[in-house]
Amino acid sequence: MTVFFLNCLTNAVLALISMLVGSMATLVALKLRRPRAGSGAPSATSPEDSERTNRAIEQIRQLAEDVANDVGDHNVALEGWSDQLDAARQKSDDQGPEIQYVVSGMLEANRQLSARLEEAERKIACQADEIRTQQADARTDALTNLPNRRAFDVELAATLGRLANNGDPCSLIIFDIDHFKQFNDAHGHLAGDEVLRSVARTLSNQIRTPSTAARYGGEEFAVILPATTAERAQTAAERVRAAIEKTSVVHEGKTLRVTASIGVSGALQGDRQRDIVRRADEAVYAAKAAGRNCSYWHDGCTALPVAPAHEASSAGSALMSGKPTSTLGPITVEAASLPSRQRFVESLAARQQESKNGDAPLSLLCFSLLEFPQVNQLDKEDSVRLLCDYVATGINSAFRDVDLIGGLGRGEFIVALPGTTERSARIVGERVRTSIASQSIPTVDGPTHLEIAVAVAAVECDGSIDDAISCVRHDALAKSGLEAELASSV
């Protein structure tokens, strides 16, 4: 009778183990497959990643079925041993050896099932690790090994959630590698990749847990600073900026110097992700307008310098240092070299086509030089050309490499700002206009300041880029009473 109860108890325990293993496999599969709720991160994955995940999940389910089948086979075997046990008990002669044989058989069956269960558990754990690895890969930037934009969005949402629930302070740093496009153009994309990796290593060395450093996109990086006030974040930003400034990248025997323009924003109660990111972005624009290689912070109303702004980096100012520049300072961009209106529209349309975030805001800024005073020692034609190049240089130095700049004609420029709202673009445009207009121009009539009109327009998701350009250009010229000129040039 004791053996009979042992048999029943063994069956019950093994059946329970089977159910638990199957349930565990199903729960692991569902948990790993389900997107994280409320993360705000994109849920789309590549077909290869989806296939890899589905294959691992299917193997887990198959293992659970195999375990259930093993338990079923085990029950059949135990029933056979149980029948032999009953037959042995009915014999009148010595039952000991036969019962011992039956019990040994039952124990061996249990041992075999236990081994199969352990093997199944090991395989399930391996498949779960495979899925977790795939998920980690999906949240890691392959080039820099930093968390990517998806991981950044998840962490920022969680950090702002703690602010809303507990009042914990937090801050955000966003920075842009200065003149990154010129690294690529002058030295090739391999050099650009090495610059990104080097900056990522420097950033990782400067940031400690629980802060999160991420590659925000392109040449932009971001740092989430939980439990950190805006004042402390400014100190961290300057530490990062100084470390990057000391960074040198050796590529093909050349030593490349790197700098960054940094924006800082402290989180405010009620902030959404786009709010704190917008303010940090505005601070980045202010840092670029101030000459790059400096840090600005946003106090909720305007962007202010963290430390005295540096002179423009030598790498940027020396691009065309051999060219005569009068007294206006170095000219690094020729207006005539900027994309025409048609090329600008085509390039921007291609970017939108390639973009995975079709809902991101897109704003246009139009700058119009209203007067062309004659510069000392130059005739009128050369003065116009020099002033246009000067304004083009000022505009180019103030924007991110991800922004697109084009020329619309004599003294007119258009800038596309991906991911920037109309409100933020207006603030940036006014800051750039003020920066350029603040410089004294030596003319035949004495020192003067350039008059520049600026207008902004948002491009709707399904709207025409060309129509938006016409609209923003009209607004810029309307501010100066030049509608007639616009009408005649369209």
mmCIF file of C-alpha atoms in Angstrom, residues 86-289:
data_model
loop_
_atom_site.group_PDB
_atom_site.id
_atom_site.type_symbol
_atom_site.label_atom_id
_atom_site.label_comp_id
_atom_site.label_asym_id
_atom_site.label_seq_id
_atom_site.Cartn_x
_atom_site.Cartn_y
_atom_site.Cartn_z
ATOM 1 C CA ASP A 86 -0.223 -5.543 -7.823
ATOM 2 C CA ALA A 87 0.520 -8.918 -9.424
ATOM 3 C CA ALA A 88 3.506 -9.443 -7.146
ATOM 4 C CA ARG A 89 1.457 -8.669 -4.052
ATOM 5 C CA GLN A 90 -1.112 -11.341 -4.989
ATOM 6 C CA LYS A 91 1.512 -14.075 -5.015
ATOM 7 C CA SER A 92 1.657 -16.239 -1.910
ATOM 8 C CA ASP A 93 5.399 -16.930 -2.025
ATOM 9 C CA ASP A 94 8.216 -14.500 -1.277
ATOM 10 C CA GLN A 95 7.292 -11.091 -2.787
ATOM 11 C CA GLY A 96 10.408 -9.198 -1.682
ATOM 12 C CA PRO A 97 12.703 -9.577 -4.733
ATOM 13 C CA GLU A 98 9.930 -8.864 -7.253
ATOM 14 C CA ILE A 99 8.661 -5.827 -5.348
ATOM 15 C CA GLN A 100 12.228 -4.568 -5.088
ATOM 16 C CA TYR A 101 12.598 -4.982 -8.854
ATOM 17 C CA VAL A 102 9.344 -3.050 -9.494
ATOM 18 C CA VAL A 103 10.338 -0.219 -7.152
ATOM 19 C CA SER A 104 13.740 0.006 -8.850
ATOM 20 C CA GLY A 105 11.982 0.296 -12.202
ATOM 21 C CA MET A 106 9.722 3.063 -10.914
ATOM 22 C CA LEU A 107 12.698 4.959 -9.471
ATOM 23 C CA GLU A 108 14.558 4.646 -12.786
ATOM 24 C CA ALA A 109 11.521 5.982 -14.650
ATOM 25 C CA ASN A 110 11.410 8.920 -12.238
ATOM 26 C CA ARG A 111 15.137 9.511 -12.725
ATOM 27 C CA GLN A 112 14.793 9.561 -16.509
ATOM 28 C CA LEU A 113 11.874 11.983 -16.358
ATOM 29 C CA SER A 114 13.759 14.200 -13.932
ATOM 30 C CA ALA A 115 16.720 14.286 -16.333
ATOM 31 C CA ARG A 116 14.437 15.202 -19.238
ATOM 32 C CA LEU A 117 12.798 17.935 -17.147
ATOM 33 C CA GLU A 118 16.198 19.380 -16.243
ATOM 34 C CA GLU A 119 17.240 19.343 -19.905
ATOM 35 C CA ALA A 120 13.982 21.023 -20.915
ATOM 36 C CA GLU A 121 14.456 23.669 -18.239
ATOM 37 C CA ARG A 122 17.986 24.336 -19.504
ATOM 38 C CA LYS A 123 16.778 24.702 -23.093
ATOM 39 C CA ILE A 124 13.936 27.007 -22.046
ATOM 40 C CA ALA A 125 16.416 29.189 -20.156
ATOM 41 C CA CYS A 126 18.671 29.318 -23.234
ATOM 42 C CA GLN A 127 15.785 30.385 -25.476
ATOM 43 C CA ALA A 128 14.688 33.005 -22.957
ATOM 44 C CA ASP A 129 18.256 34.360 -22.889
ATOM 45 C CA GLU A 130 18.211 34.464 -26.691
ATOM 46 C CA ILE A 131 15.078 36.604 -26.687
ATOM 47 C CA ARG A 132 16.437 38.857 -23.949
ATOM 48 C CA THR A 133 19.645 39.302 -25.955
ATOM 49 C CA GLN A 134 17.620 40.222 -29.013
ATOM 50 C CA GLN A 135 15.669 42.755 -26.971
ATOM 51 C CA ALA A 136 18.889 44.233 -25.586
ATOM 52 C CA ASP A 137 20.267 44.512 -29.122
ATOM 53 C CA ALA A 138 17.108 46.349 -30.176
ATOM 54 C CA ARG A 139 17.769 48.983 -27.484
ATOM 55 C CA THR A 140 21.519 49.379 -28.079
ATOM 56 C CA ASP A 141 23.221 51.492 -30.724
ATOM 57 C CA ALA A 142 25.439 49.121 -32.681
ATOM 58 C CA LEU A 143 28.135 51.709 -33.454
ATOM 59 C CA THR A 144 28.664 53.242 -30.009
ATOM 60 C CA ASN A 145 27.251 50.509 -27.716
ATOM 61 C CA LEU A 146 25.270 53.200 -25.920
ATOM 62 C CA PRO A 147 21.514 52.921 -25.373
ATOM 63 C CA ASN A 148 19.716 54.043 -28.517
ATOM 64 C CA ARG A 149 16.787 56.406 -29.042
ATOM 65 C CA ARG A 150 14.251 53.702 -28.146
ATOM 66 C CA ALA A 151 15.940 53.051 -24.805
ATOM 67 C CA PHE A 152 16.290 56.798 -24.216
ATOM 68 C CA ASP A 153 12.556 57.342 -24.701
ATOM 69 C CA VAL A 154 11.714 54.553 -22.241
ATOM 70 C CA GLU A 155 14.112 55.828 -19.569
ATOM 71 C CA LEU A 156 13.072 59.477 -19.943
ATOM 72 C CA ALA A 157 9.399 58.519 -19.594
ATOM 73 C CA ALA A 158 10.198 56.596 -16.407
ATOM 74 C CA THR A 159 12.267 59.469 -15.007
ATOM 75 C CA LEU A 160 9.544 62.033 -15.697
ATOM 76 C CA GLY A 161 7.071 59.617 -14.113
ATOM 77 C CA ARG A 162 9.071 59.685 -10.890
ATOM 78 C CA LEU A 163 9.006 63.486 -11.014
ATOM 79 C CA ALA A 164 5.218 63.459 -11.375
ATOM 80 C CA ASN A 165 4.674 60.865 -8.639
ATOM 81 C CA ASN A 166 7.333 61.735 -6.078
ATOM 82 C CA GLY A 167 8.594 65.178 -7.035
ATOM 83 C CA ASP A 168 12.093 63.812 -7.708
ATOM 84 C CA PRO A 169 14.094 66.376 -9.724
ATOM 85 C CA CYS A 170 15.666 65.394 -13.013
ATOM 86 C CA SER A 171 17.544 67.091 -15.825
ATOM 87 C CA LEU A 172 18.432 66.450 -19.446
ATOM 88 C CA ILE A 173 21.596 67.144 -21.415
ATOM 89 C CA ILE A 174 21.575 67.076 -25.212
ATOM 90 C CA PHE A 175 24.640 67.870 -27.281
ATOM 91 C CA ASP A 176 25.669 67.959 -30.882
ATOM 92 C CA ILE A 177 29.174 67.224 -32.226
ATOM 93 C CA ASP A 178 30.374 70.413 -33.879
ATOM 94 C CA HIS A 179 30.997 70.322 -37.639
ATOM 95 C CA PHE A 180 30.417 66.577 -37.770
ATOM 96 C CA LYS A 181 29.363 66.691 -41.410
ATOM 97 C CA GLN A 182 32.711 68.258 -42.224
ATOM 98 C CA PHE A 183 34.502 65.315 -40.571
ATOM 99 C CA ASN A 184 32.653 63.015 -42.945
ATOM 100 C CA ASP A 185 33.177 65.213 -46.003
ATOM 101 C CA ALA A 186 36.869 65.862 -45.337
ATOM 102 C CA HIS A 187 37.981 62.511 -43.940
ATOM 103 C CA GLY A 188 35.292 59.990 -44.906
ATOM 104 C CA HIS A 189 32.564 58.158 -43.046
ATOM 105 C CA LEU A 190 35.004 55.798 -41.323
ATOM 106 C CA ALA A 191 36.563 58.812 -39.624
ATOM 107 C CA GLY A 192 33.088 60.030 -38.711
ATOM 108 C CA ASP A 193 32.287 56.646 -37.177
ATOM 109 C CA GLU A 194 35.480 56.750 -35.124
ATOM 110 C CA VAL A 195 34.587 60.244 -33.897
ATOM 111 C CA LEU A 196 31.188 58.948 -32.742
ATOM 112 C CA ARG A 197 32.762 55.984 -30.954
ATOM 113 C CA SER A 198 35.366 58.198 -29.312
ATOM 114 C CA VAL A 199 32.765 60.686 -28.081
ATOM 115 C CA ALA A 200 30.645 57.798 -26.777
ATOM 116 C CA ARG A 201 33.605 56.430 -24.798
ATOM 117 C CA THR A 202 34.361 59.868 -23.387
ATOM 118 C CA LEU A 203 30.724 60.343 -22.436
ATOM 119 C CA SER A 204 30.553 56.944 -20.738
ATOM 120 C CA ASN A 205 33.631 57.795 -18.674
ATOM 121 C CA GLN A 206 32.022 61.033 -17.477
ATOM 122 C CA ILE A 207 28.557 59.701 -16.634
ATOM 123 C CA ARG A 208 27.816 57.385 -13.744
ATOM 124 C CA THR A 209 24.796 55.300 -12.745
ATOM 125 C CA PRO A 210 21.913 56.048 -12.328
ATOM 126 C CA SER A 211 22.377 58.572 -15.146
ATOM 127 C CA THR A 212 21.757 57.264 -18.660
ATOM 128 C CA ALA A 213 23.891 58.325 -21.620
ATOM 129 C CA ALA A 214 22.412 57.552 -25.043
ATOM 130 C CA ARG A 215 22.989 58.176 -28.707
ATOM 131 C CA TYR A 216 20.006 60.345 -29.519
ATOM 132 C CA GLY A 217 20.454 60.153 -33.276
ATOM 133 C CA GLY A 218 23.054 61.044 -35.902
ATOM 134 C CA GLU A 219 25.739 63.140 -34.237
ATOM 135 C CA GLU A 220 23.510 63.945 -31.244
ATOM 136 C CA PHE A 221 23.899 62.437 -27.790
ATOM 137 C CA ALA A 222 21.775 62.793 -24.669
ATOM 138 C CA VAL A 223 22.165 62.231 -20.942
ATOM 139 C CA ILE A 224 19.249 61.689 -18.541
ATOM 140 C CA LEU A 225 20.157 62.819 -15.019
ATOM 141 C CA PRO A 226 17.656 61.549 -12.415
ATOM 142 C CA ALA A 227 17.639 63.164 -8.963
ATOM 143 C CA THR A 228 19.650 66.051 -10.417
ATOM 144 C CA THR A 229 18.786 69.746 -10.338
ATOM 145 C CA ALA A 230 19.408 72.036 -13.302
ATOM 146 C CA GLU A 231 22.319 73.652 -11.442
ATOM 147 C CA ARG A 232 24.090 70.329 -10.934
ATOM 148 C CA ALA A 233 23.306 69.359 -14.524
ATOM 149 C CA GLN A 234 25.097 72.498 -15.736
ATOM 150 C CA THR A 235 28.218 71.392 -13.899
ATOM 151 C CA ALA A 236 27.927 67.943 -15.462
ATOM 152 C CA ALA A 237 27.442 69.481 -18.913
ATOM 153 C CA GLU A 238 30.597 71.565 -18.635
ATOM 154 C CA ARG A 239 32.509 68.524 -17.410
ATOM 155 C CA VAL A 240 31.343 66.554 -20.460
ATOM 156 C CA ARG A 241 32.108 69.446 -22.828
ATOM 157 C CA ALA A 242 35.626 69.900 -21.448
ATOM 158 C CA ALA A 243 36.311 66.155 -21.694
ATOM 159 C CA ILE A 244 35.152 66.068 -25.318
ATOM 160 C CA GLU A 245 37.286 69.122 -26.119
ATOM 161 C CA LYS A 246 40.331 67.191 -24.881
ATOM 162 C CA THR A 247 39.421 64.194 -27.027
ATOM 163 C CA SER A 248 41.576 63.521 -30.061
ATOM 164 C CA VAL A 249 40.776 60.987 -32.751
ATOM 165 C CA VAL A 250 43.622 59.488 -34.765
ATOM 166 C CA HIS A 251 42.561 58.390 -38.231
ATOM 167 C CA GLU A 252 44.954 57.394 -41.013
ATOM 168 C CA GLY A 253 47.797 59.245 -39.356
ATOM 169 C CA LYS A 254 45.774 62.421 -38.787
ATOM 170 C CA THR A 255 44.785 63.742 -35.383
ATOM 171 C CA LEU A 256 41.251 65.128 -35.383
ATOM 172 C CA ARG A 257 39.990 67.432 -32.656
ATOM 173 C CA VAL A 258 36.386 67.271 -31.497
ATOM 174 C CA THR A 259 34.128 69.776 -29.736
ATOM 175 C CA ALA A 260 30.450 69.815 -28.835
ATOM 176 C CA SER A 261 27.646 72.328 -28.341
ATOM 177 C CA ILE A 262 25.629 71.400 -25.264
ATOM 178 C CA GLY A 263 22.114 72.206 -24.089
ATOM 179 C CA VAL A 264 20.766 71.620 -20.574
ATOM 180 C CA SER A 265 17.213 71.642 -19.277
ATOM 181 C CA GLY A 266 15.784 70.844 -15.865
ATOM 182 C CA ALA A 267 12.419 69.083 -15.771
ATOM 183 C CA LEU A 268 9.388 71.092 -14.679
ATOM 184 C CA GLN A 269 6.230 69.732 -13.062
ATOM 185 C CA GLY A 270 3.824 68.641 -15.784
ATOM 186 C CA ASP A 271 6.587 68.228 -18.364
ATOM 187 C CA ARG A 272 6.016 65.801 -21.190
ATOM 188 C CA GLN A 273 8.994 64.271 -22.945
ATOM 189 C CA ARG A 274 8.774 66.675 -25.838
ATOM 190 C CA ASP A 275 8.755 69.667 -23.464
ATOM 191 C CA ILE A 276 12.069 68.983 -21.764
ATOM 192 C CA VAL A 277 13.644 67.844 -25.053
ATOM 193 C CA ARG A 278 12.466 71.038 -26.780
ATOM 194 C CA ARG A 279 14.062 73.254 -24.144
ATOM 195 C CA ALA A 280 17.338 71.324 -24.261
ATOM 196 C CA ASP A 281 17.300 71.590 -28.066
ATOM 197 C CA GLU A 282 16.791 75.347 -27.865
ATOM 198 C CA ALA A 283 19.796 75.544 -25.562
ATOM 199 C CA VAL A 284 21.856 73.574 -28.110
ATOM 200 C CA TYR A 285 20.897 76.083 -30.815
ATOM 201 C CA ALA A 286 21.906 78.928 -28.505
ATOM 202 C CA ALA A 287 25.292 77.277 -27.927
ATOM 203 C CA LYS A 288 25.840 76.976 -31.669
ATOM 204 C CA ALA A 289 24.804 80.576 -32.276
#
